[in-house]
Amino acid sequence: MQHFPIFLAVAGRRIVVSGGGEAALAKLRLLMKTEARLSVFAPDPAPEIDAWAADGRLTVIRRPLGPGDALCAALFYAANDDAAEDARVTALAQADGALTNWVDNLERSQFITPAIVDRDPVTVAIGTEGAAPVLARAIKSDLEARLPVKLGLLARVGKGFRKAAEALPMGRARRDFWAEYYFKAGPEAADAKDEDDILENLETLLSDHLARKAQPGRVALVGAGPGDPELLTLKARRALDEADVVIYDRLVAPEILELARREAVLIHAGKEGFGPSMSQQEICRLIIRHAAEGAYVVRLKSGDPAIYGRLDEEIEALEAAGVPWSVVPGITAASAAAAGIGQSLTKRDRNSALRFLTGHDVKGFAEHDWRGLARRGEVAAIYMAKRGARFLQGRLLMHGAAPDTPVSVVENASRIGARVLSTTLARLAADIDAAAMAGPAILLYGLSPRAAEAALPHLQKDHA
């Protein structure tokens, strides 16, 4: 992020614009929506600028900008439609201590003006670091269509009511009140009533919320999917948006944590095979403690919580403590990995059954029905198998598995930087060592990627 987005207080402060043509007009139409004091320096300003000056909306100084003209200005715009003049006035304004914007010159600008959706006092700013103005305009157009025109009215009424709403306890109770106002009661009232009626509706809503009993804490055991934020379910996304506390696993992608509510407490409760971990007992105590304090807790697990996610242990602990809980399934890594190599996990005349296995458990390398798995045509998704690859290889070969059985190892399935290692059972351990995979990986036993390179345009393939 090269430009840090902020909302700058400009009420009563100077904003200086140098230029009187089309570029200046475009900026002034936006700047006149603020409460700033606008000064325009232009020897021959456009008629519209003169008309705005006559209406008292800005001040025109009919000469080029000179030294000292941008003193005490919060912002300065060089908008002369002339590169040499814009360079000259930008240097003068910077010497006067103003933050400068050279219109249509990203490299020489100290700040940029984003595309703006205006529902005053609700303002949405959209920036692309200058990389894609067309994209910014498209997003602006989409938001303009989605946000109701009366949103600004609701926000103004709500802003004046914030002090009264402080009668509600901080946290969930207050958020629930405002959520009901902005997304249900407020829009319903705004459709047919004026500002006074909306305020009366708001007072009634507050009385109703004050009379409610404090809601007990609750827990959602949520699957975060394999890593791609777009594979997060709508229900999981909503849970993250409402959570007071998010207790997350090591493999949950940072991009998914970014979707949590800004005020939510984020707690890392990672587990790592053969490495440092928070014990399951500690995690259960942590979940229950926050729920007992009235929080909505999201226990966020990579993939699906019901597949090697210790789901039953946490449910049992919650039930023993009398804490309400729910489960939000997620897309498991096996599904994402199979999609990544262009294969299905089951296929007619190939395998009518699919095994989900773990490469190790709390006691070390896991034992399985090796003889059954060694039969030709068997398919298994093996989780946490990188470090146990040599053990798996040895057990399967010992029980008669064909050395040329295809195996695909998918690292960072669904994520940027995903890799596919296409190998065989005979070469499995050596190829994994050579690939030096550092990210989470799942082993698809009995499957190889589709031969067509075009099927994997987004993946780097390692062919050992």
mmCIF file of N, CA and C in Angstrom, residues 208-280:
data_model
loop_
_atom_site.group_PDB
_atom_site.id
_atom_site.type_symbol
_atom_site.label_atom_id
_atom_site.label_comp_id
_atom_site.label_asym_id
_atom_site.label_seq_id
_atom_site.Cartn_x
_atom_site.Cartn_y
_atom_site.Cartn_z
ATOM 1 N N ASP A 208 -37.119 -0.664 23.064
ATOM 2 C CA ASP A 208 -37.278 -2.107 22.915
ATOM 3 C C ASP A 208 -35.978 -2.834 23.254
ATOM 4 N N HIS A 209 -34.833 -2.310 22.804
ATOM 5 C CA HIS A 209 -33.548 -2.952 23.069
ATOM 6 C C HIS A 209 -33.138 -2.821 24.537
ATOM 7 N N LEU A 210 -33.484 -1.707 25.156
ATOM 8 C CA LEU A 210 -33.163 -1.543 26.582
ATOM 9 C C LEU A 210 -33.934 -2.537 27.440
ATOM 10 N N ALA A 211 -35.109 -2.923 26.979
ATOM 11 C CA ALA A 211 -35.938 -3.856 27.746
ATOM 12 C C ALA A 211 -35.503 -5.310 27.563
ATOM 13 N N ARG A 212 -34.661 -5.564 26.576
ATOM 14 C CA ARG A 212 -34.237 -6.937 26.326
ATOM 15 C C ARG A 212 -33.199 -7.374 27.348
ATOM 16 N N LYS A 213 -33.217 -8.647 27.648
ATOM 17 C CA LYS A 213 -32.196 -9.212 28.526
ATOM 18 C C LYS A 213 -30.896 -9.377 27.748
ATOM 19 N N ALA A 214 -29.794 -9.268 28.460
ATOM 20 C CA ALA A 214 -28.489 -9.455 27.824
ATOM 21 C C ALA A 214 -28.398 -10.864 27.244
ATOM 22 N N GLN A 215 -27.943 -10.946 26.010
ATOM 23 C CA GLN A 215 -27.840 -12.250 25.361
ATOM 24 C C GLN A 215 -26.627 -13.011 25.870
ATOM 25 N N PRO A 216 -26.780 -14.303 26.081
ATOM 26 C CA PRO A 216 -25.627 -15.101 26.526
ATOM 27 C C PRO A 216 -24.615 -15.250 25.400
ATOM 28 N N GLY A 217 -23.395 -15.597 25.751
ATOM 29 C CA GLY A 217 -22.385 -15.856 24.743
ATOM 30 C C GLY A 217 -22.731 -17.089 23.943
ATOM 31 N N ARG A 218 -22.162 -17.185 22.768
ATOM 32 C CA ARG A 218 -22.384 -18.352 21.911
ATOM 33 C C ARG A 218 -21.138 -18.578 21.075
ATOM 34 N N VAL A 219 -21.043 -19.751 20.496
ATOM 35 C CA VAL A 219 -19.849 -20.139 19.750
ATOM 36 C C VAL A 219 -20.255 -20.710 18.404
ATOM 37 N N ALA A 220 -19.576 -20.271 17.359
ATOM 38 C CA ALA A 220 -19.727 -20.883 16.031
ATOM 39 C C ALA A 220 -18.407 -21.545 15.671
ATOM 40 N N LEU A 221 -18.455 -22.813 15.342
ATOM 41 C CA LEU A 221 -17.288 -23.581 14.915
ATOM 42 C C LEU A 221 -17.275 -23.533 13.392
ATOM 43 N N VAL A 222 -16.411 -22.690 12.836
ATOM 44 C CA VAL A 222 -16.517 -22.265 11.443
ATOM 45 C C VAL A 222 -15.372 -22.799 10.601
ATOM 46 N N GLY A 223 -15.707 -23.334 9.429
ATOM 47 C CA GLY A 223 -14.699 -23.768 8.477
ATOM 48 C C GLY A 223 -14.260 -22.602 7.606
ATOM 49 N N ALA A 224 -12.956 -22.337 7.577
ATOM 50 C CA ALA A 224 -12.417 -21.225 6.802
ATOM 51 C C ALA A 224 -12.086 -21.626 5.376
ATOM 52 N N GLY A 225 -12.288 -22.905 5.028
ATOM 53 C CA GLY A 225 -11.940 -23.349 3.694
ATOM 54 C C GLY A 225 -10.441 -23.532 3.529
ATOM 55 N N PRO A 226 -9.990 -23.833 2.317
ATOM 56 C CA PRO A 226 -8.580 -24.158 2.096
ATOM 57 C C PRO A 226 -7.656 -22.954 2.033
ATOM 58 N N GLY A 227 -8.191 -21.752 1.935
ATOM 59 C CA GLY A 227 -7.315 -20.575 1.925
ATOM 60 C C GLY A 227 -7.782 -19.445 1.047
ATOM 61 N N ASP A 228 -8.337 -19.758 -0.109
ATOM 62 C CA ASP A 228 -8.835 -18.722 -1.007
ATOM 63 C C ASP A 228 -10.052 -18.060 -0.358
ATOM 64 N N PRO A 229 -10.012 -16.745 -0.110
ATOM 65 C CA PRO A 229 -11.152 -16.091 0.541
ATOM 66 C C PRO A 229 -12.457 -16.244 -0.236
ATOM 67 N N GLU A 230 -12.362 -16.416 -1.560
ATOM 68 C CA GLU A 230 -13.577 -16.557 -2.348
ATOM 69 C C GLU A 230 -14.243 -17.918 -2.159
ATOM 70 N N LEU A 231 -13.540 -18.861 -1.526
ATOM 71 C CA LEU A 231 -14.139 -20.157 -1.220
ATOM 72 C C LEU A 231 -14.766 -20.189 0.163
ATOM 73 N N LEU A 232 -14.736 -19.074 0.868
ATOM 74 C CA LEU A 232 -15.405 -18.971 2.156
ATOM 75 C C LEU A 232 -16.917 -18.955 1.919
ATOM 76 N N THR A 233 -17.684 -19.692 2.715
ATOM 77 C CA THR A 233 -19.129 -19.701 2.523
ATOM 78 C C THR A 233 -19.731 -18.374 2.993
ATOM 79 N N LEU A 234 -20.911 -18.066 2.487
ATOM 80 C CA LEU A 234 -21.595 -16.829 2.898
ATOM 81 C C LEU A 234 -21.873 -16.844 4.402
ATOM 82 N N LYS A 235 -22.215 -18.024 4.930
ATOM 83 C CA LYS A 235 -22.513 -18.133 6.361
ATOM 84 C C LYS A 235 -21.258 -17.893 7.198
ATOM 85 N N ALA A 236 -20.122 -18.399 6.732
ATOM 86 C CA ALA A 236 -18.861 -18.162 7.438
ATOM 87 C C ALA A 236 -18.484 -16.694 7.379
ATOM 88 N N ARG A 237 -18.684 -16.075 6.229
ATOM 89 C CA ARG A 237 -18.384 -14.642 6.078
ATOM 90 C C ARG A 237 -19.227 -13.813 7.037
ATOM 91 N N ARG A 238 -20.493 -14.168 7.182
ATOM 92 C CA ARG A 238 -21.386 -13.439 8.083
ATOM 93 C C ARG A 238 -20.954 -13.622 9.539
ATOM 94 N N ALA A 239 -20.524 -14.836 9.882
ATOM 95 C CA ALA A 239 -20.064 -15.090 11.254
ATOM 96 C C ALA A 239 -18.843 -14.237 11.578
ATOM 97 N N LEU A 240 -17.901 -14.127 10.646
ATOM 98 C CA LEU A 240 -16.720 -13.295 10.866
ATOM 99 C C LEU A 240 -17.101 -11.832 11.033
ATOM 100 N N ASP A 241 -18.106 -11.413 10.309
ATOM 101 C CA ASP A 241 -18.534 -10.024 10.364
ATOM 102 C C ASP A 241 -19.197 -9.681 11.698
ATOM 103 N N GLU A 242 -19.726 -10.696 12.397
ATOM 104 C CA GLU A 242 -20.454 -10.452 13.640
ATOM 105 C C GLU A 242 -19.656 -10.821 14.891
ATOM 106 N N ALA A 243 -18.555 -11.526 14.732
ATOM 107 C CA ALA A 243 -17.850 -12.091 15.888
ATOM 108 C C ALA A 243 -17.222 -11.028 16.780
ATOM 109 N N ASP A 244 -17.283 -11.271 18.103
ATOM 110 C CA ASP A 244 -16.550 -10.450 19.062
ATOM 111 C C ASP A 244 -15.121 -10.970 19.227
ATOM 112 N N VAL A 245 -14.983 -12.295 19.157
ATOM 113 C CA VAL A 245 -13.688 -12.949 19.350
ATOM 114 C C VAL A 245 -13.521 -13.997 18.258
ATOM 115 N N VAL A 246 -12.351 -14.009 17.616
ATOM 116 C CA VAL A 246 -12.033 -15.027 16.611
ATOM 117 C C VAL A 246 -10.806 -15.791 17.091
ATOM 118 N N ILE A 247 -10.987 -17.077 17.345
ATOM 119 C CA ILE A 247 -9.885 -17.944 17.774
ATOM 120 C C ILE A 247 -9.547 -18.827 16.583
ATOM 121 N N TYR A 248 -8.365 -18.618 15.996
ATOM 122 C CA TYR A 248 -8.095 -19.197 14.687
ATOM 123 C C TYR A 248 -6.892 -20.135 14.694
ATOM 124 N N ASP A 249 -6.902 -21.053 13.723
ATOM 125 C CA ASP A 249 -5.828 -22.025 13.563
ATOM 126 C C ASP A 249 -4.652 -21.436 12.779
ATOM 127 N N ARG A 250 -3.533 -22.120 12.848
ATOM 128 C CA ARG A 250 -2.320 -21.682 12.165
ATOM 129 C C ARG A 250 -2.495 -21.610 10.657
ATOM 130 N N LEU A 251 -3.286 -22.510 10.076
ATOM 131 C CA LEU A 251 -3.392 -22.581 8.621
ATOM 132 C C LEU A 251 -4.449 -21.663 8.034
ATOM 133 N N VAL A 252 -5.158 -20.919 8.853
ATOM 134 C CA VAL A 252 -6.144 -19.973 8.326
ATOM 135 C C VAL A 252 -5.401 -18.847 7.599
ATOM 136 N N ALA A 253 -5.788 -18.586 6.365
ATOM 137 C CA ALA A 253 -5.091 -17.599 5.534
ATOM 138 C C ALA A 253 -5.266 -16.190 6.094
ATOM 139 N N PRO A 254 -4.212 -15.368 6.065
ATOM 140 C CA PRO A 254 -4.317 -13.981 6.543
ATOM 141 C C PRO A 254 -5.407 -13.192 5.835
ATOM 142 N N GLU A 255 -5.644 -13.492 4.539
ATOM 143 C CA GLU A 255 -6.680 -12.775 3.796
ATOM 144 C C GLU A 255 -8.066 -13.027 4.380
ATOM 145 N N ILE A 256 -8.257 -14.189 4.973
ATOM 146 C CA ILE A 256 -9.551 -14.494 5.596
ATOM 147 C C ILE A 256 -9.676 -13.783 6.931
ATOM 148 N N LEU A 257 -8.591 -13.714 7.691
ATOM 149 C CA LEU A 257 -8.624 -12.967 8.953
ATOM 150 C C LEU A 257 -8.922 -11.494 8.715
ATOM 151 N N GLU A 258 -8.518 -10.971 7.554
ATOM 152 C CA GLU A 258 -8.794 -9.575 7.223
ATOM 153 C C GLU A 258 -10.292 -9.309 7.126
ATOM 154 N N LEU A 259 -11.079 -10.361 6.912
ATOM 155 C CA LEU A 259 -12.526 -10.193 6.774
ATOM 156 C C LEU A 259 -13.230 -10.083 8.117
ATOM 157 N N ALA A 260 -12.523 -10.351 9.210
ATOM 158 C CA ALA A 260 -13.134 -10.244 10.537
ATOM 159 C C ALA A 260 -13.433 -8.784 10.856
ATOM 160 N N ARG A 261 -14.404 -8.571 11.702
ATOM 161 C CA ARG A 261 -14.747 -7.218 12.133
ATOM 162 C C ARG A 261 -13.531 -6.549 12.753
ATOM 163 N N ARG A 262 -13.292 -5.283 12.426
ATOM 164 C CA ARG A 262 -12.085 -4.587 12.885
ATOM 165 C C ARG A 262 -11.931 -4.628 14.407
ATOM 166 N N GLU A 263 -13.064 -4.534 15.114
ATOM 167 C CA GLU A 263 -12.990 -4.479 16.576
ATOM 168 C C GLU A 263 -12.886 -5.850 17.221
ATOM 169 N N ALA A 264 -12.982 -6.900 16.427
ATOM 170 C CA ALA A 264 -12.936 -8.248 16.997
ATOM 171 C C ALA A 264 -11.545 -8.549 17.567
ATOM 172 N N VAL A 265 -11.530 -9.318 18.647
ATOM 173 C CA VAL A 265 -10.271 -9.778 19.230
ATOM 174 C C VAL A 265 -9.838 -11.032 18.476
ATOM 175 N N LEU A 266 -8.637 -11.006 17.904
ATOM 176 C CA LEU A 266 -8.120 -12.153 17.154
ATOM 177 C C LEU A 266 -7.096 -12.891 18.005
ATOM 178 N N ILE A 267 -7.321 -14.179 18.201
ATOM 179 C CA ILE A 267 -6.448 -14.990 19.060
ATOM 180 C C ILE A 267 -5.926 -16.179 18.272
ATOM 181 N N HIS A 268 -4.596 -16.271 18.167
ATOM 182 C CA HIS A 268 -3.984 -17.396 17.463
ATOM 183 C C HIS A 268 -3.925 -18.603 18.387
ATOM 184 N N ALA A 269 -4.479 -19.708 17.914
ATOM 185 C CA ALA A 269 -4.464 -20.944 18.701
ATOM 186 C C ALA A 269 -3.953 -22.067 17.825
ATOM 187 N N GLY A 270 -2.804 -21.841 17.230
ATOM 188 C CA GLY A 270 -2.283 -22.755 16.228
ATOM 189 C C GLY A 270 -1.801 -24.071 16.775
ATOM 190 N N LYS A 271 -1.907 -25.070 15.922
ATOM 191 C CA LYS A 271 -1.330 -26.385 16.204
ATOM 192 C C LYS A 271 -0.402 -26.734 15.053
ATOM 193 N N GLU A 272 0.704 -27.347 15.354
ATOM 194 C CA GLU A 272 1.650 -27.751 14.314
ATOM 195 C C GLU A 272 2.168 -29.143 14.642
ATOM 196 N N GLY A 273 1.995 -30.039 13.657
ATOM 197 C CA GLY A 273 2.470 -31.394 13.873
ATOM 198 C C GLY A 273 3.954 -31.426 14.164
ATOM 199 N N PHE A 274 4.351 -32.099 15.207
ATOM 200 C CA PHE A 274 5.745 -32.229 15.605
ATOM 201 C C PHE A 274 6.370 -30.875 15.974
ATOM 202 N N GLY A 275 5.547 -29.881 16.275
ATOM 203 C CA GLY A 275 6.071 -28.555 16.618
ATOM 204 C C GLY A 275 5.309 -27.959 17.786
ATOM 205 N N PRO A 276 5.613 -26.707 18.134
ATOM 206 C CA PRO A 276 4.945 -26.057 19.260
ATOM 207 C C PRO A 276 3.457 -25.880 18.981
ATOM 208 N N SER A 277 2.642 -26.123 19.992
ATOM 209 C CA SER A 277 1.195 -26.053 19.819
ATOM 210 C C SER A 277 0.534 -25.595 21.106
ATOM 211 N N MET A 278 -0.666 -25.010 20.952
ATOM 212 C CA MET A 278 -1.525 -24.779 22.093
ATOM 213 C C MET A 278 -2.344 -26.049 22.289
ATOM 214 N N SER A 279 -2.392 -26.555 23.508
ATOM 215 C CA SER A 279 -3.096 -27.818 23.749
ATOM 216 C C SER A 279 -4.589 -27.647 23.501
ATOM 217 N N GLN A 280 -5.241 -28.767 23.167
ATOM 218 C CA GLN A 280 -6.677 -28.728 22.922
ATOM 219 C C GLN A 280 -7.426 -28.301 24.171
#
